[in-house]
Coordinates of C-alpha atoms in Angstrom, one line a residue:
X1 CA -27.2 15.5 -18.3
X2 CA -24.7 17.1 -16.4
X3 CA -24.0 14.5 -13.8
X4 CA -24.1 15.6 -9.6
X5 CA -21.3 14.8 -7.7
X6 CA -21.0 15.1 -4.0
X7 CA -17.3 14.8 -3.4
X8 CA -16.7 13.9 0.8
X9 CA -13.3 14.7 2.0
X10 CA -11.3 15.4 4.9
X11 CA -8.2 14.5 6.7
X12 CA -7.8 10.6 7.4
X13 CA -9.8 9.1 10.4
X14 CA -12.6 12.1 10.1
X15 CA -15.3 10.0 9.5
X16 CA -15.6 10.1 5.6
X17 CA -16.7 7.0 4.5
X18 CA -19.1 6.5 7.0
X19 CA -20.9 9.8 6.2
X20 CA -20.4 8.8 2.5
X21 CA -22.3 5.4 2.9
X22 CA -25.1 7.0 4.8
X23 CA -25.8 9.9 2.5
X24 CA -25.5 7.6 -0.7
X25 CA -28.3 5.2 1.0
X26 CA -30.8 7.9 2.0
X27 CA -30.1 9.6 -1.7
X28 CA -30.0 6.7 -3.4
X29 CA -26.5 7.3 -4.8
X30 CA -23.2 5.4 -5.6
X31 CA -20.1 5.6 -3.7
X32 CA -16.6 5.9 -5.6
X33 CA -13.7 5.6 -3.8
X34 CA -10.8 8.1 -3.9
X35 CA -8.3 6.5 -2.1
X36 CA -4.7 6.0 -3.7
X37 CA -4.1 3.0 -2.1
X38 CA -7.7 1.0 -1.5
X39 CA -7.2 0.6 -5.3
X40 CA -4.6 -2.0 -4.2
X41 CA -6.1 -5.7 -3.5
X42 CA -4.8 -7.4 -0.1
X43 CA -4.3 -4.0 1.2
X44 CA -7.4 -4.0 3.7
X45 CA -6.7 -3.4 7.2
X46 CA -3.7 -0.9 6.8
X47 CA -5.9 1.2 4.5
X48 CA -9.0 1.0 6.3
X49 CA -11.1 -0.2 3.4
X50 CA -14.4 -0.6 4.1
X51 CA -16.2 -3.9 4.3
X52 CA -18.8 -5.2 2.8
X53 CA -21.0 -4.8 6.2
X54 CA -19.9 -1.3 6.4
X55 CA -21.1 -0.6 3.0
X56 CA -25.1 -1.4 3.6
X57 CA -25.9 -2.5 0.3
X58 CA -24.7 0.9 -1.2
X59 CA -23.1 0.3 -4.7
X60 CA -18.9 1.1 -4.0
X61 CA -16.6 1.4 -6.7
X62 CA -12.6 1.5 -7.4
X63 CA -11.9 -0.5 -4.6
X64 CA -9.3 -3.6 -5.4
X65 CA -8.6 -2.6 -8.8
X66 CA -5.2 -3.3 -9.0
X67 CA -2.2 -5.4 -8.1
X68 CA 0.2 -3.9 -5.2
X69 CA 3.0 -5.1 -7.6
X70 CA 2.5 -2.6 -10.0
X71 CA 2.0 1.2 -10.1
X72 CA -1.9 2.5 -10.1
X73 CA -1.7 6.4 -11.8
X74 CA -3.7 9.0 -11.7
X75 CA -4.4 8.9 -15.4
X76 CA -5.6 5.3 -14.9
X77 CA -7.5 6.2 -12.0
X78 CA -9.3 9.2 -14.2
X79 CA -10.1 6.6 -16.8
X80 CA -11.4 4.2 -14.5
X81 CA -13.8 6.4 -12.9
X82 CA -14.7 7.5 -16.5
X83 CA -15.7 3.6 -17.2
X84 CA -18.0 3.5 -14.2
X85 CA -19.7 6.5 -15.0
X86 CA -20.5 5.1 -18.5
X87 CA -22.6 2.1 -16.6
X88 CA -24.3 4.2 -14.0
X89 CA -27.4 6.0 -15.1
X90 CA -26.8 9.9 -15.4
X91 CA -29.5 10.5 -12.6
X92 CA -27.9 8.5 -10.1
X93 CA -25.8 10.8 -7.3
X94 CA -22.4 9.9 -7.4
X95 CA -20.4 10.5 -3.9
X96 CA -16.9 10.5 -4.2
X97 CA -15.6 9.7 -1.0
X98 CA -11.7 9.5 0.0
X99 CA -8.7 11.4 1.5
X100 CA -6.6 11.9 -2.0
X101 CA -6.3 15.1 -3.4
X102 CA -4.8 14.3 -6.3
X103 CA -7.5 12.1 -7.2
X104 CA -10.2 14.4 -6.6
X105 CA -8.4 17.5 -8.0
X106 CA -8.1 15.3 -11.1
X107 CA -11.6 14.7 -11.3
X108 CA -13.2 18.1 -10.4
X109 CA -10.5 20.3 -12.0
X110 CA -10.0 18.7 -15.2
X111 CA -8.2 22.1 -16.3
X112 CA -5.5 21.7 -14.1
X113 CA -4.9 18.0 -15.0
X114 CA -3.0 16.8 -17.6
X115 CA -1.9 12.9 -17.7
X116 CA 2.3 13.8 -17.7
X117 CA 4.0 10.5 -19.0
X118 CA 6.8 9.2 -17.3
X119 CA 10.2 10.4 -18.2
X120 CA 12.6 7.4 -17.6
X121 CA 15.8 9.4 -18.1
X122 CA 15.0 12.0 -15.6
X123 CA 13.9 9.6 -13.3
X124 CA 17.3 7.5 -13.1
X125 CA 18.8 11.1 -12.5
X126 CA 17.0 11.9 -9.7
X127 CA 17.5 8.5 -8.3
X128 CA 20.9 9.2 -7.8
X129 CA 20.2 12.1 -5.6
X130 CA 19.7 12.5 -2.1
X131 CA 16.0 12.9 -0.3
X132 CA 17.6 16.5 0.9
X133 CA 18.2 17.5 -2.9
X134 CA 14.8 16.2 -4.0
X135 CA 12.7 17.9 -1.5
X136 CA 14.9 21.1 -2.5
X137 CA 14.0 20.8 -6.4
X138 CA 11.0 20.2 -6.0
X139 CA 10.6 23.1 -3.7
X140 CA 12.5 25.5 -6.3
X141 CA 9.8 24.0 -8.9
X142 CA 6.4 23.8 -7.1
X143 CA 6.7 25.0 -3.7
X144 CA 2.6 24.1 -2.8
X145 CA 3.3 20.6 -3.8
X146 CA 6.0 20.3 -1.8
X147 CA 4.2 21.6 1.5
X148 CA 2.1 18.8 1.0
X149 CA 4.4 15.8 -0.4
X150 CA 5.2 13.0 2.4
X151 CA 9.2 14.0 2.6
X152 CA 9.9 10.2 3.2
X153 CA 8.2 9.3 -0.1
X154 CA 11.3 9.3 -2.9
X155 CA 8.9 7.8 -5.0
X156 CA 6.1 10.2 -4.7
X157 CA 9.2 13.5 -4.7
X158 CA 10.5 11.6 -7.9
X159 CA 7.4 11.9 -9.8
X160 CA 5.9 15.5 -8.3
X161 CA 9.5 16.6 -9.8
X162 CA 8.5 14.9 -13.1
X163 CA 5.0 16.6 -13.2
X164 CA 6.2 19.8 -12.1
X165 CA 9.4 20.1 -14.5
X166 CA 7.5 18.7 -17.9
X167 CA 7.6 20.7 -21.0
X168 CA 5.7 21.2 -23.3
X169 CA 2.4 20.8 -22.1
X170 CA 1.6 17.5 -23.4
X171 CA -2.4 18.2 -24.3
X172 CA -0.9 21.2 -26.5
X173 CA 2.0 19.9 -28.3
X174 CA 2.4 16.3 -27.8
X175 CA -1.2 15.0 -28.9
X176 CA -1.5 12.6 -25.7
X177 CA -5.3 11.4 -25.3
X178 CA -7.1 13.9 -23.0
X179 CA -8.7 11.5 -19.9
X180 CA -11.6 13.4 -19.6
X181 CA -14.9 12.5 -17.6
X182 CA -18.6 13.3 -18.6
X183 CA -19.9 17.1 -17.7
X184 CA -20.3 16.9 -13.8
X185 CA -21.8 19.7 -11.5
X186 CA -19.4 19.4 -8.2
X187 CA -20.5 19.7 -4.7
X188 CA -17.4 19.8 -2.2
X189 CA -18.1 18.7 1.3
X190 CA -15.2 18.7 3.8
X191 CA -15.3 17.5 7.5
X192 CA -13.1 18.9 9.9
X193 CA -12.3 18.0 13.5
X194 CA -10.5 19.5 16.3
X195 CA -6.6 18.7 16.5
X196 CA -7.0 16.8 19.6
X197 CA -9.6 15.0 18.4
X198 CA -8.4 14.1 15.2
X199 CA -5.2 13.0 16.7
X200 CA -6.9 10.4 19.2
X201 CA -8.9 8.8 16.6
X202 CA -6.3 8.2 14.6
X203 CA -4.5 6.5 17.9
X204 CA -7.3 4.7 18.4
X205 CA -7.6 3.2 14.9
X206 CA -4.0 2.6 14.9
X207 CA -4.6 0.2 18.1
X208 CA -7.6 -1.3 16.5
X209 CA -6.1 -2.0 13.4
X210 CA -3.2 -3.8 15.3
X211 CA -5.7 -5.9 17.1
X212 CA -7.3 -7.0 13.8
X213 CA -4.3 -8.1 12.4
X214 CA -2.2 -5.0 10.3
X215 CA 1.1 -6.7 11.0
X216 CA -0.2 -10.1 9.6
X217 CA -1.5 -8.5 6.4
X218 CA 1.8 -6.9 6.1
X219 CA 3.5 -9.8 6.6
X220 CA 1.5 -11.7 4.2
X221 CA 2.1 -9.1 1.2
X222 CA 5.8 -9.3 1.5
X223 CA 5.3 -13.5 1.0
X224 CA 3.0 -12.9 -1.4
X225 CA 5.7 -11.2 -3.4
X226 CA 5.5 -7.5 -2.2
X227 CA 9.5 -6.4 -1.5
X228 CA 10.2 -4.6 1.4
X229 CA 11.2 -1.6 -0.7
X230 CA 7.7 -1.7 -2.3
X231 CA 5.8 -1.6 1.1
X232 CA 7.9 1.4 2.5
X233 CA 6.8 3.3 -0.7
X234 CA 3.0 2.6 0.3
X235 CA 3.9 4.9 3.4
X236 CA 2.3 5.0 6.7
X237 CA 1.1 1.7 7.9
X238 CA 3.1 -0.3 5.6
X239 CA 6.4 1.6 5.9
X240 CA 6.6 1.2 9.8
X241 CA 5.5 -2.1 10.6
X242 CA 7.6 -3.8 7.4
X243 CA 10.8 -2.0 9.2
X244 CA 9.6 -3.7 12.9
X245 CA 9.0 -7.2 10.6
X246 CA 12.6 -6.4 9.6
X247 CA 14.1 -5.8 12.4
X248 CA 14.9 -2.4 12.3
X249 CA 13.0 -1.1 14.4
X250 CA 11.0 -2.5 18.1
X251 CA 7.5 -2.5 17.7
X252 CA 6.9 0.2 20.2
X253 CA 8.8 2.9 18.7
X254 CA 7.0 1.6 15.2
X255 CA 3.5 2.3 16.8
X256 CA 4.7 5.4 18.1
X257 CA 6.1 6.4 14.7
X258 CA 3.3 5.3 12.9
X259 CA 1.4 7.2 15.0
X260 CA 3.0 10.4 14.7
X261 CA 3.3 10.0 11.0
X262 CA -0.2 10.0 10.5
X263 CA -0.8 13.0 12.5
X264 CA 1.4 14.8 10.1
X265 CA -0.2 13.2 6.9
X266 CA -3.5 14.4 8.3
X267 CA -2.0 18.0 8.4
X268 CA -0.6 17.9 4.9
X269 CA -4.4 16.5 3.8
X270 CA -5.9 19.9 5.7
X271 CA -2.6 22.3 3.8
X272 CA -3.5 20.9 0.6
X273 CA -7.7 21.2 0.6
X274 CA -7.6 25.0 2.2
X275 CA -6.2 26.3 -0.9
X276 CA -9.5 24.9 -2.7
X277 CA -12.2 28.2 -2.0
X278 CA -15.2 25.5 -3.3
X279 CA -15.0 23.5 -0.8
X280 CA -17.7 24.0 2.1
X281 CA -16.5 22.7 5.8
X282 CA -18.6 20.9 8.3
X283 CA -18.0 20.1 11.8
X284 CA -21.1 17.5 12.1
X285 CA -22.2 14.7 9.6
X286 CA -25.9 16.3 9.8
X287 CA -25.1 19.4 8.6
X288 CA -24.2 17.5 5.1
X289 CA -28.2 16.6 4.8
X290 CA -29.5 20.0 3.7
X291 CA -26.3 20.7 1.4
X292 CA -26.9 17.4 -0.4
X293 CA -30.8 18.3 -0.5
X294 CA -30.7 21.3 -1.8
X295 CA -27.7 20.5 -4.2
X296 CA -29.5 17.7 -5.6
X297 CA -32.5 18.1 -8.5

């Protein structure tokens, strides 16, 4: 039986998690997270990980499944989702909720996705280059990806170059295992917000998370073995607050830079998704009910 998967996507701070819970509860479904940082244990406040209370009894999957000391790849994410789907009745609606385009595309566009293996030699060569050189190389290989990636995240820049320059295609000439998922029928719903509203939501959310102890969370992660470099690689909250904790910038400046970086991140997310003609954009959560009701059998 073909699975029905409803994707709830949109820029950060647009209300995806709450909408996903409401719809999953109403239509008796489950939620699978599509967030590249919420897979990591201990990264709760900084990633805005949904709490047990906020889940309202709706089963959630792909949260807290990996140690932040290791790397969690898109290929592993696809395999983990496949395992979840095998355990869930095929008639149960699946709500894929999150803001990580690579994760969502890997599941909903399998023909465009290949599990590119790491290339240690290429990585060593790229590590010796400046960030500006990496950006220029990625622009030459894949200008579309270059527009959406965080230019300050060298690890992701190197991985993007690695993927863009990989030859030959792995699934046709090297025999790697095809990381597929069961047949799915997909409905994509995107939440859009006016720029001023979205920026206001982002800024308020940062202030709330600071009151909830986000700085203490970053300090605790470092004490438990995460290097400052690793925290910087996670970007956004972990990057700017770790710089503050190292004494590189003042707290007020760290918060200012963080809010600005999240504004830019939301813009990159929308740049990515504007290329996808299959997304139905809504401005109000109530608009989704009819779409889901029509989509489900």
